[in-house]
mmCIF file of C-alpha atoms in Angstrom:
data_model
loop_
_atom_site.group_PDB
_atom_site.id
_atom_site.type_symbol
_atom_site.label_atom_id
_atom_site.label_comp_id
_atom_site.label_asym_id
_atom_site.label_seq_id
_atom_site.Cartn_x
_atom_site.Cartn_y
_atom_site.Cartn_z
ATOM 1 C CA MET A 14 74.039 74.743 128.364
ATOM 2 C CA HIS A 15 72.839 73.797 124.875
ATOM 3 C CA SER A 16 69.691 71.732 124.465
ATOM 4 C CA ALA A 17 71.813 68.978 122.878
ATOM 5 C CA GLU A 18 73.968 68.875 126.007
ATOM 6 C CA LEU A 19 70.859 68.654 128.161
ATOM 7 C CA ASP A 20 69.744 65.670 126.102
ATOM 8 C CA TRP A 21 73.157 64.021 126.471
ATOM 9 C CA LEU A 22 73.002 64.666 130.182
ATOM 10 C CA ARG A 23 69.573 63.046 130.500
ATOM 11 C CA GLN A 24 70.661 60.111 128.372
ATOM 12 C CA ALA A 25 73.892 59.748 130.360
ATOM 13 C CA GLN A 26 71.878 59.685 133.583
ATOM 14 C CA LYS A 27 69.927 56.778 132.108
ATOM 15 C CA GLY A 28 73.212 54.942 131.514
ATOM 16 C CA ASP A 29 73.941 55.850 127.883
ATOM 17 C CA ASP A 30 77.738 55.687 127.468
ATOM 18 C CA LEU A 31 77.721 57.362 124.075
ATOM 19 C CA ALA A 32 75.880 60.377 125.489
ATOM 20 C CA PHE A 33 78.438 60.650 128.283
ATOM 21 C CA SER A 34 81.253 60.429 125.722
ATOM 22 C CA ARG A 35 79.742 63.439 123.986
ATOM 23 C CA LEU A 36 79.780 65.320 127.282
ATOM 24 C CA VAL A 37 83.450 64.372 127.697
ATOM 25 C CA GLU A 38 84.114 65.741 124.226
ATOM 26 C CA ALA A 39 82.296 68.976 125.045
ATOM 27 C CA TYR A 40 84.029 69.568 128.375
ATOM 28 C CA GLU A 41 87.471 68.018 127.880
ATOM 29 C CA ARG A 42 89.114 71.401 127.323
ATOM 30 C CA PRO A 43 87.868 73.317 130.399
ATOM 31 C CA VAL A 44 88.481 70.328 132.658
ATOM 32 C CA TYR A 45 91.951 69.712 131.229
ATOM 33 C CA ASN A 46 92.851 73.391 131.498
ATOM 34 C CA LEU A 47 91.881 73.495 135.175
ATOM 35 C CA CYS A 48 93.926 70.362 135.872
ATOM 36 C CA TYR A 49 96.865 71.737 133.913
ATOM 37 C CA ARG A 50 96.827 75.040 135.820
ATOM 38 C CA MET A 51 96.478 73.188 139.102
ATOM 39 C CA LEU A 52 99.149 70.534 138.546
ATOM 40 C CA GLY A 53 101.546 72.348 136.233
ATOM 41 C CA ASN A 54 102.365 69.607 133.726
ATOM 42 C CA ALA A 55 100.628 67.896 130.823
ATOM 43 C CA GLY A 56 101.001 64.291 132.037
ATOM 44 C CA ASP A 57 99.452 64.866 135.437
ATOM 45 C CA ALA A 58 96.793 67.120 133.892
ATOM 46 C CA GLU A 59 95.748 64.414 131.409
ATOM 47 C CA ASP A 60 95.538 61.848 134.195
ATOM 48 C CA ALA A 61 93.564 64.181 136.454
ATOM 49 C CA ALA A 62 91.180 65.201 133.667
ATOM 50 C CA GLN A 63 90.451 61.572 132.814
ATOM 51 C CA GLU A 64 89.965 60.707 136.471
ATOM 52 C CA THR A 65 87.571 63.663 136.776
ATOM 53 C CA PHE A 66 85.414 62.274 133.973
ATOM 54 C CA ILE A 67 85.547 58.764 135.471
ATOM 55 C CA ARG A 68 84.326 60.156 138.797
ATOM 56 C CA ALA A 69 81.654 62.212 137.043
ATOM 57 C CA TYR A 70 80.556 59.109 135.117
ATOM 58 C CA LYS A 71 80.173 57.152 138.340
ATOM 59 C CA ALA A 72 78.277 59.979 140.056
ATOM 60 C CA ILE A 73 76.166 61.140 137.098
ATOM 61 C CA ARG A 74 72.950 59.666 138.529
ATOM 62 C CA ARG A 75 73.423 61.801 141.646
ATOM 63 C CA TYR A 76 73.963 64.979 139.628
ATOM 64 C CA ASP A 77 71.415 67.656 140.456
ATOM 65 C CA PRO A 78 70.219 69.179 137.133
ATOM 66 C CA THR A 79 69.434 72.493 138.846
ATOM 67 C CA ARG A 80 73.187 72.972 139.275
ATOM 68 C CA LYS A 81 75.345 74.106 136.367
ATOM 69 C CA PHE A 82 76.995 71.032 134.828
ATOM 70 C CA SER A 83 80.316 72.780 134.157
ATOM 71 C CA THR A 84 80.486 73.965 137.780
ATOM 72 C CA TRP A 85 79.788 70.433 138.980
ATOM 73 C CA LEU A 86 82.520 69.008 136.737
ATOM 74 C CA LEU A 87 85.078 71.651 137.667
ATOM 75 C CA THR A 88 84.321 71.080 141.338
ATOM 76 C CA ILE A 89 85.195 67.406 140.903
ATOM 77 C CA ALA A 90 88.347 68.370 138.998
ATOM 78 C CA SER A 91 89.555 70.945 141.513
ATOM 79 C CA ASN A 92 88.872 68.663 144.483
ATOM 80 C CA TYR A 93 90.793 65.874 142.785
ATOM 81 C CA CYS A 94 93.743 68.172 142.027
ATOM 82 C CA ILE A 95 93.797 69.495 145.602
ATOM 83 C CA ASP A 96 93.835 65.875 146.839
ATOM 84 C CA GLN A 97 96.665 65.069 144.461
ATOM 85 C CA HIS A 98 98.684 67.950 145.875
ATOM 86 C CA ARG A 99 98.085 66.691 149.399
ATOM 87 C CA ARG A 100 99.012 63.121 148.517
ATOM 88 C CA LYS A 101 102.085 63.888 146.515
ATOM 89 C CA LYS A 102 102.963 66.851 148.694
ATOM 90 C CA LEU A 103 103.967 68.752 145.597
ATOM 91 C CA PRO A 104 106.399 71.506 146.541
ATOM 92 C CA THR A 105 105.039 75.016 146.814
ATOM 93 C CA PHE A 106 107.833 77.498 146.433
ATOM 94 C CA SER A 107 108.341 80.544 148.526
ATOM 95 C CA VAL A 108 108.909 83.811 146.737
ATOM 96 C CA ASP A 109 112.611 83.750 147.624
ATOM 97 C CA ALA A 110 113.005 80.228 146.314
ATOM 98 C CA LEU A 111 112.325 81.254 142.705
ATOM 99 C CA GLU A 112 115.698 80.520 141.190
ATOM 100 C CA THR A 113 115.380 81.026 137.496
ATOM 101 C CA PRO A 114 114.665 84.460 136.126
ATOM 102 C CA ASP A 115 112.184 83.029 133.618
ATOM 103 C CA LEU A 116 109.443 85.502 134.232
ATOM 104 C CA PRO A 117 109.410 88.150 131.555
ATOM 105 C CA SER A 118 110.760 91.485 132.641
ATOM 106 C CA LYS A 119 108.696 94.635 132.554
ATOM 107 C CA ALA A 120 111.325 96.104 130.290
ATOM 108 C CA LYS A 121 110.435 93.634 127.540
ATOM 109 C CA GLY A 122 106.996 95.213 127.259
ATOM 110 C CA MET A 123 103.684 93.727 126.372
ATOM 111 C CA GLU A 124 104.509 93.331 122.679
ATOM 112 C CA ALA A 125 107.395 91.099 123.631
ATOM 113 C CA LEU A 126 105.038 89.042 125.751
ATOM 114 C CA ILE A 127 102.718 88.517 122.799
ATOM 115 C CA VAL A 128 105.665 87.591 120.566
ATOM 116 C CA GLN A 129 106.664 84.968 123.093
ATOM 117 C CA GLY A 130 103.256 83.414 122.463
ATOM 118 C CA GLU A 131 103.177 80.675 125.058
ATOM 119 C CA HIS A 132 103.329 81.656 128.716
ATOM 120 C CA ALA A 133 102.837 78.220 130.149
ATOM 121 C CA ASP A 134 106.084 78.178 132.108
ATOM 122 C CA GLU A 135 105.657 81.653 133.554
ATOM 123 C CA VAL A 136 102.086 80.946 134.574
ATOM 124 C CA ALA A 137 103.007 77.550 136.030
ATOM 125 C CA GLU A 138 105.800 79.095 138.103
ATOM 126 C CA LEU A 139 103.578 81.874 139.328
ATOM 127 C CA LEU A 140 100.750 79.508 140.269
ATOM 128 C CA ASP A 141 103.272 77.238 141.960
ATOM 129 C CA THR A 142 103.815 79.914 144.599
ATOM 130 C CA LEU A 143 100.227 79.433 145.840
ATOM 131 C CA ASN A 144 98.731 76.729 148.014
ATOM 132 C CA PRO A 145 96.347 74.354 146.149
ATOM 133 C CA LYS A 146 93.064 75.893 147.315
ATOM 134 C CA ASP A 147 94.189 79.462 146.576
ATOM 135 C CA ARG A 148 95.451 78.288 143.208
ATOM 136 C CA SER A 149 92.108 76.701 142.454
ATOM 137 C CA ALA A 150 90.311 79.927 143.400
ATOM 138 C CA VAL A 151 92.641 81.965 141.161
ATOM 139 C CA VAL A 152 92.210 79.613 138.200
ATOM 140 C CA LEU A 153 88.415 79.586 138.521
ATOM 141 C CA ARG A 154 88.387 83.378 138.784
ATOM 142 C CA TYR A 155 90.808 84.320 136.013
ATOM 143 C CA TRP A 156 90.373 81.505 133.485
ATOM 144 C CA TYR A 157 86.684 80.773 133.923
ATOM 145 C CA GLU A 158 85.525 84.177 135.173
ATOM 146 C CA TYR A 159 83.605 82.570 138.002
ATOM 147 C CA SER A 160 81.835 84.816 140.492
ATOM 148 C CA TYR A 161 82.769 84.711 144.168
ATOM 149 C CA ASP A 162 79.570 82.736 144.809
ATOM 150 C CA GLU A 163 80.438 80.123 142.193
ATOM 151 C CA ILE A 164 83.984 79.752 143.547
ATOM 152 C CA ALA A 165 82.611 79.421 147.066
ATOM 153 C CA ASP A 166 80.200 76.752 145.838
ATOM 154 C CA SER A 167 82.939 74.869 143.984
ATOM 155 C CA LEU A 168 85.508 74.935 146.760
ATOM 156 C CA ASP A 169 83.090 74.560 149.652
ATOM 157 C CA LEU A 170 84.094 77.901 151.160
ATOM 158 C CA THR A 171 82.226 80.980 152.279
ATOM 159 C CA VAL A 172 82.162 84.001 149.970
ATOM 160 C CA SER A 173 84.217 86.043 152.434
ATOM 161 C CA ALA A 174 86.801 83.226 152.609
ATOM 162 C CA VAL A 175 87.013 83.250 148.818
ATOM 163 C CA LYS A 176 87.532 87.018 148.797
ATOM 164 C CA SER A 177 90.250 86.836 151.401
ATOM 165 C CA ARG A 178 91.985 83.912 149.655
ATOM 166 C CA LEU A 179 91.923 85.745 146.328
ATOM 167 C CA HIS A 180 93.259 88.930 147.949
ATOM 168 C CA ARG A 181 96.110 86.981 149.532
ATOM 169 C CA ALA A 182 96.798 85.104 146.306
ATOM 170 C CA ARG A 183 96.958 88.314 144.263
ATOM 171 C CA LYS A 184 99.452 89.759 146.729
ATOM 172 C CA GLU A 185 101.601 86.629 146.655
ATOM 173 C CA LEU A 186 101.537 86.506 142.861
ATOM 174 C CA ALA A 187 102.518 90.182 142.586
ATOM 175 C CA GLU A 188 105.377 89.634 145.061
ATOM 176 C CA ALA A 189 106.537 86.575 143.103
ATOM 177 C CA TRP A 190 106.486 88.637 139.931
ATOM 178 C CA LEU A 191 108.505 91.443 141.517
ATOM 179 C CA ALA A 192 110.992 88.998 143.039
ATOM 180 C CA ALA A 193 111.534 87.310 139.684
ATOM 181 C CA GLU A 194 111.982 90.692 138.062
ATOM 182 C CA GLN A 195 114.563 91.863 140.563
ATOM 183 C CA LYS A 196 116.725 88.747 140.299
ATOM 184 C CA PRO A 197 117.847 89.243 136.672
ATOM 185 C CA GLN A 198 118.627 92.887 137.425
ATOM 186 C CA MET A 199 120.825 91.817 140.337
ATOM 187 C CA LEU A 200 122.488 89.207 138.159
ATOM 188 C CA GLU A 201 123.169 91.744 135.418
ATOM 189 C CA ARG A 202 124.689 94.175 137.957
ATOM 190 C CA THR A 203 126.906 91.477 139.472
ATOM 191 C CA HIS A 204 128.058 90.423 136.027
ATOM 192 C CA TYR A 205 128.898 94.032 135.071
ATOM 193 C CA GLU A 206 130.806 94.672 138.292
ATOM 194 C CA SER A 207 132.836 91.499 138.036
ATOM 195 C CA SER A 208 133.850 92.195 134.441
ATOM 196 C CA ALA A 209 134.882 95.751 135.368
ATOM 197 C CA ILE A 210 137.118 94.418 138.096
ATOM 198 C CA MET B 29 104.713 109.291 148.074
ATOM 199 C CA ASN B 30 105.856 107.417 151.178
ATOM 200 C CA GLN B 31 107.448 103.933 151.243
ATOM 201 C CA ALA B 32 104.210 102.068 151.956
ATOM 202 C CA GLN B 33 102.368 103.788 149.125
ATOM 203 C CA PHE B 34 105.292 103.088 146.778
ATOM 204 C CA GLU B 35 105.251 99.400 147.670
ATOM 205 C CA ASP B 36 101.479 99.227 147.205
ATOM 206 C CA LYS B 37 101.778 100.807 143.780
ATOM 207 C CA GLN B 38 104.577 98.420 142.830
ATOM 208 C CA LEU B 39 102.444 95.455 143.877
ATOM 209 C CA ALA B 40 99.423 96.789 142.008
ATOM 210 C CA ASP B 41 101.502 97.230 138.832
ATOM 211 C CA ALA B 42 102.986 93.764 139.244
ATOM 212 C CA TRP B 43 99.508 92.281 139.712
ATOM 213 C CA ASN B 44 98.307 93.984 136.511
ATOM 214 C CA GLU B 45 101.141 92.332 134.634
ATOM 215 C CA VAL B 46 100.421 88.936 136.208
ATOM 216 C CA GLU B 47 96.770 89.234 135.219
ATOM 217 C CA HIS B 48 97.806 90.166 131.702
ATOM 218 C CA VAL B 49 100.055 87.088 131.445
ATOM 219 C CA PHE B 50 97.171 84.954 132.727
ATOM 220 C CA ARG B 51 94.926 86.302 129.989
ATOM 221 C CA LEU B 52 97.567 85.765 127.315
ATOM 222 C CA SER B 53 98.204 82.179 128.366
ATOM 223 C CA GLY B 54 94.664 81.148 127.314
ATOM 224 C CA MET B 55 93.189 77.677 127.750
ATOM 225 C CA ALA B 56 95.427 74.613 127.746
ATOM 226 C CA THR B 57 94.183 71.868 125.394
ATOM 227 C CA PRO B 58 94.637 68.103 125.800
ATOM 228 C CA ALA B 59 96.365 66.028 123.117
ATOM 229 C CA PRO B 60 94.034 64.777 120.340
ATOM 230 C CA GLY B 61 92.142 61.570 121.105
ATOM 231 C CA PHE B 62 91.265 62.446 124.694
ATOM 232 C CA VAL B 63 87.796 60.866 124.460
ATOM 233 C CA ASN B 64 89.198 57.590 123.084
ATOM 234 C CA ARG B 65 91.778 57.431 125.846
ATOM 235 C CA TRP B 66 89.014 58.128 128.360
ATOM 236 C CA ARG B 67 86.875 55.298 126.927
ATOM 237 C CA ALA B 68 89.808 52.893 127.220
ATOM 238 C CA ARG B 69 90.312 53.987 130.809
ATOM 239 C CA LEU B 70 86.623 53.485 131.546
ATOM 240 C CA VAL B 71 86.894 49.867 130.323
ATOM 241 C CA VAL B 72 89.889 49.302 132.622
ATOM 242 C CA GLU B 73 88.012 50.913 135.531
ATOM 243 C CA ARG B 74 85.018 48.641 134.943
ATOM 244 C CA GLN B 75 87.233 45.564 134.939
ATOM 245 C CA LYS B 76 88.789 46.748 138.199
ATOM 246 C CA GLU B 77 85.328 47.278 139.669
ATOM 247 C CA GLU B 78 84.233 43.769 138.624
ATOM 248 C CA ARG B 79 87.383 42.268 140.174
ATOM 249 C CA LYS B 80 86.717 44.241 143.339
ATOM 250 C CA GLN B 81 83.136 42.946 143.518
ATOM 251 C CA ALA B 82 84.320 39.380 142.912
ATOM 252 C CA GLY B 83 86.887 39.844 145.702
ATOM 253 C CA LEU B 84 84.182 41.108 148.045
ATOM 254 C CA MET B 85 81.996 38.106 147.195
ATOM 255 C CA ILE B 86 84.838 35.695 147.898
ATOM 256 C CA ALA B 87 85.572 37.513 151.161
ATOM 257 C CA ALA B 88 81.899 37.258 152.162
ATOM 258 C CA ILE B 89 81.829 33.542 151.334
ATOM 259 C CA LEU B 90 85.017 32.981 153.312
ATOM 260 C CA ILE B 91 83.611 34.876 156.301
ATOM 261 C CA ILE B 92 80.428 32.800 156.183
ATOM 262 C CA ALA B 93 82.479 29.579 155.864
ATOM 263 C CA PHE B 94 84.653 30.656 158.783
ATOM 264 C CA GLY B 95 81.494 31.402 160.781
ATOM 265 C CA PHE B 96 80.234 27.881 160.079
ATOM 266 C CA ILE B 97 83.537 26.354 161.139
ATOM 267 C CA LEU B 98 83.437 28.400 164.318
ATOM 268 C CA LEU B 99 79.853 27.346 164.974
ATOM 269 C CA ILE B 100 80.631 23.671 164.470
ATOM 270 C CA GLY B 101 83.767 24.047 166.582
ATOM 271 C CA LEU B 102 81.769 25.594 169.415
ATOM 272 C CA GLN B 103 79.303 22.722 169.304
ATOM 273 C CA VAL B 104 82.048 20.096 169.257
ATOM 274 C CA LEU B 105 84.291 21.770 171.852
ATOM 275 C CA PRO B 106 82.257 20.976 175.038
ATOM 276 C CA ASN B 107 82.233 17.233 174.161
ATOM 277 C CA LEU B 108 85.995 17.001 173.967
ATOM 278 C CA SER B 109 88.012 15.936 176.966
ATOM 279 C CA SER B 110 91.520 17.023 175.999
ATOM 280 C CA GLY B 111 93.417 19.465 173.763
ATOM 281 C CA ALA B 112 94.796 16.600 171.661
ATOM 282 C CA SER B 113 91.362 15.256 170.787
ATOM 283 C CA PHE B 114 90.236 18.790 169.955
ATOM 284 C CA LEU B 115 93.216 19.070 167.583
ATOM 285 C CA ASN B 116 92.352 15.729 165.974
ATOM 286 C CA VAL B 117 88.748 16.736 165.414
ATOM 287 C CA TRP B 118 89.845 20.133 164.166
ATOM 288 C CA VAL B 119 92.303 18.674 161.638
ATOM 289 C CA GLU B 120 89.685 16.189 160.480
ATOM 290 C CA MET B 121 87.109 18.925 160.036
ATOM 291 C CA MET B 122 89.551 21.156 158.186
ATOM 292 C CA SER B 123 90.576 18.384 155.816
ATOM 293 C CA ARG B 124 86.904 17.591 155.147
ATOM 294 C CA LEU B 125 86.266 21.268 154.506
ATOM 295 C CA ILE B 126 89.225 21.559 152.126
ATOM 296 C CA ILE B 127 88.040 18.478 150.210
ATOM 297 C CA PHE B 128 84.531 19.947 150.091
ATOM 298 C CA ILE B 129 85.782 23.335 148.837
ATOM 299 C CA LYS B 130 87.949 21.605 146.229
ATOM 300 C CA MET B 131 84.971 19.579 145.049
ATOM 301 C CA ILE B 132 82.801 22.688 144.802
ATOM 302 C CA ALA B 133 85.561 24.568 142.958
ATOM 303 C CA ALA B 134 86.027 21.671 140.528
ATOM 304 C CA SER B 135 82.254 21.435 139.920
ATOM 305 C CA VAL B 136 81.946 25.202 139.370
ATOM 306 C CA GLY B 137 84.944 25.099 137.020
ATOM 307 C CA THR B 138 83.468 22.244 134.985
ATOM 308 C CA LEU B 139 80.061 23.930 134.869
ATOM 309 C CA SER B 140 81.522 27.269 133.780
ATOM 310 C CA ARG B 141 83.403 25.514 130.975
ATOM 311 C CA THR B 142 80.538 23.357 129.772
ATOM 312 C CA LEU B 143 77.460 25.503 130.480
ATOM 313 C CA PRO B 144 77.935 28.054 127.682
ATOM 314 C CA GLY B 145 77.807 25.216 125.149
ATOM 315 C CA VAL B 146 74.848 23.534 126.841
ATOM 316 C CA ILE B 147 72.640 26.616 127.113
ATOM 317 C CA PRO B 148 69.974 26.165 124.420
ATOM 318 C CA SER B 149 69.250 28.805 121.849
ATOM 319 C CA SER B 150 66.144 30.971 122.179
ATOM 320 C CA TRP B 151 64.015 28.985 119.701
ATOM 321 C CA VAL B 152 64.713 25.746 121.613
ATOM 322 C CA VAL B 153 63.666 27.460 124.851
ATOM 323 C CA SER B 154 60.522 28.827 123.173
ATOM 324 C CA GLY B 155 59.719 25.367 121.800
ATOM 325 C CA LEU B 156 60.175 23.760 125.206
ATOM 326 C CA ALA B 157 57.986 26.429 126.808
ATOM 327 C CA ILE B 158 55.204 25.835 124.273
ATOM 328 C CA MET B 159 55.477 22.081 124.764
ATOM 329 C CA GLY B 160 55.361 22.513 128.536
ATOM 330 C CA PHE B 161 52.280 24.706 128.224
ATOM 331 C CA VAL B 162 50.510 22.184 125.976
ATOM 332 C CA VAL B 163 51.380 19.307 128.350
ATOM 333 C CA ALA B 164 50.128 21.306 131.378
ATOM 334 C CA LEU B 165 46.903 22.121 129.511
ATOM 335 C CA TRP B 166 46.452 18.510 128.531
ATOM 336 C CA VAL B 167 47.033 17.273 132.112
ATOM 337 C CA SER B 168 44.554 19.772 133.546
ATOM 338 C CA ILE B 169 41.887 18.779 130.959
ATOM 339 C CA VAL B 170 42.410 15.070 131.729
ATOM 340 C CA ARG B 171 42.046 15.785 135.488
ATOM 341 C CA ARG B 172 38.829 17.732 134.950
ATOM 342 C CA ILE B 173 37.419 14.917 132.853
ATOM 343 C CA GLN B 174 38.396 12.421 135.553
ATOM 344 C CA LYS B 175 36.737 14.583 138.276
ATOM 345 C CA GLN B 176 33.565 14.961 136.238
ATOM 346 C CA GLY B 177 33.517 11.163 135.758
ATOM 347 C CA VAL B 178 33.838 10.629 139.542
ATOM 348 C CA THR B 179 30.962 13.039 140.384
ATOM 349 C CA GLN B 180 28.691 11.453 137.758
ATOM 350 C CA ASN B 181 29.404 7.968 139.199
ATOM 351 C CA GLU B 182 28.504 9.244 142.699
#
C-alpha cells in the first residue's frame, strides 16, 4: 500500500469522507472485477461494488491496519456476492446443461482467442458452473494471485479446504470446457449426416 | 496410455486452456463516474439511516407511552367494579392521551417552524453572555459590600 493510501486510510478512519472517496477511486477496479466475476453481469456487479464500499465505509473504524486493506475490501465484496447468490438463488448450471457452444474451440487456436479480444461471456459461463464459494476462491486465485492462506483468510476457510475447493473447481471447469467443445462437434456431425441423407 | 490416463490428460489440457482464457479476460472495469455514483448512494444511505433512527425513536416513545398507559390502567383497574366502567375510564383516558399527543405534536411542529428564525446569531449570543457575566459580577460585588457592611455594624 502506498503511503498516500495509508494517509487516506487514517483520515477515513477519523471520518474524512474525501479520504474515503480517494480509497474508492483507488480500489474501484479490483472490487468491481471481483463482483463482476462473481455475479456475471455489469448491473449486478456495479450494485455489489457500491454496496461493498458502503459497508466498508460503515466499518472503517473497525478495520485492523495490520491486515491488508485490499484483502479486507475483497473479503467484504466476496461475502456480499455469496450472500446475493444465496438470496437470489442464481442458477448454477451443470456441465450437461451448457446449451450454447459459445466456448472457443481448441481448433481455433490461441491466436484466434486473442483476436476475439473480450472473453467475458466465455469466462462468465465457465464460472457459472461453480458454486459461489468455489467461484470466489477461483477468482481470488487466478485474477488476484492470492495465496492459499489469503484465500482462506478471505473466505473464512481452512487452507486445506481452499486447496480441495480449488482442485474440485479446476476439474469442474475443465469438464465444462470439454463438454462445450464436444457439443459443436456433435452438432457439425449431425448437420453433415442430415444433409447427406 | 489407458482410458483413465487419457481422461486425465484431456482434463489437464482443458484446464490449461481455461486458465489461459482467464488470463486473457483481464480485469473488468466499472463505467466512468463510479466514485460519483457511490457518493450519491452514500447520501441516500445516510438519509435511510436517519429515517431508521427516527423510526426507532418514535417506537421507543410509543413503547414508553404504552407502558405508562398500562401502569395507569393497572392502578385504576382494582378500583373499578364492572367491565363497563373500566371501558368508560379507558375511553376517557385514551381520548385524553390523544388530545395530549396532538397538543405536543402541534407544539413541536410550531417550534420546529419558528425556532430556526428565533435562534440568535453568534454575536448576539456572545453579547448576552458578556452581559450576563457583567451582571453576575456586579451582583456578587454588591453582596460582598452588603456583607462587609453587616459585619462592620456588628
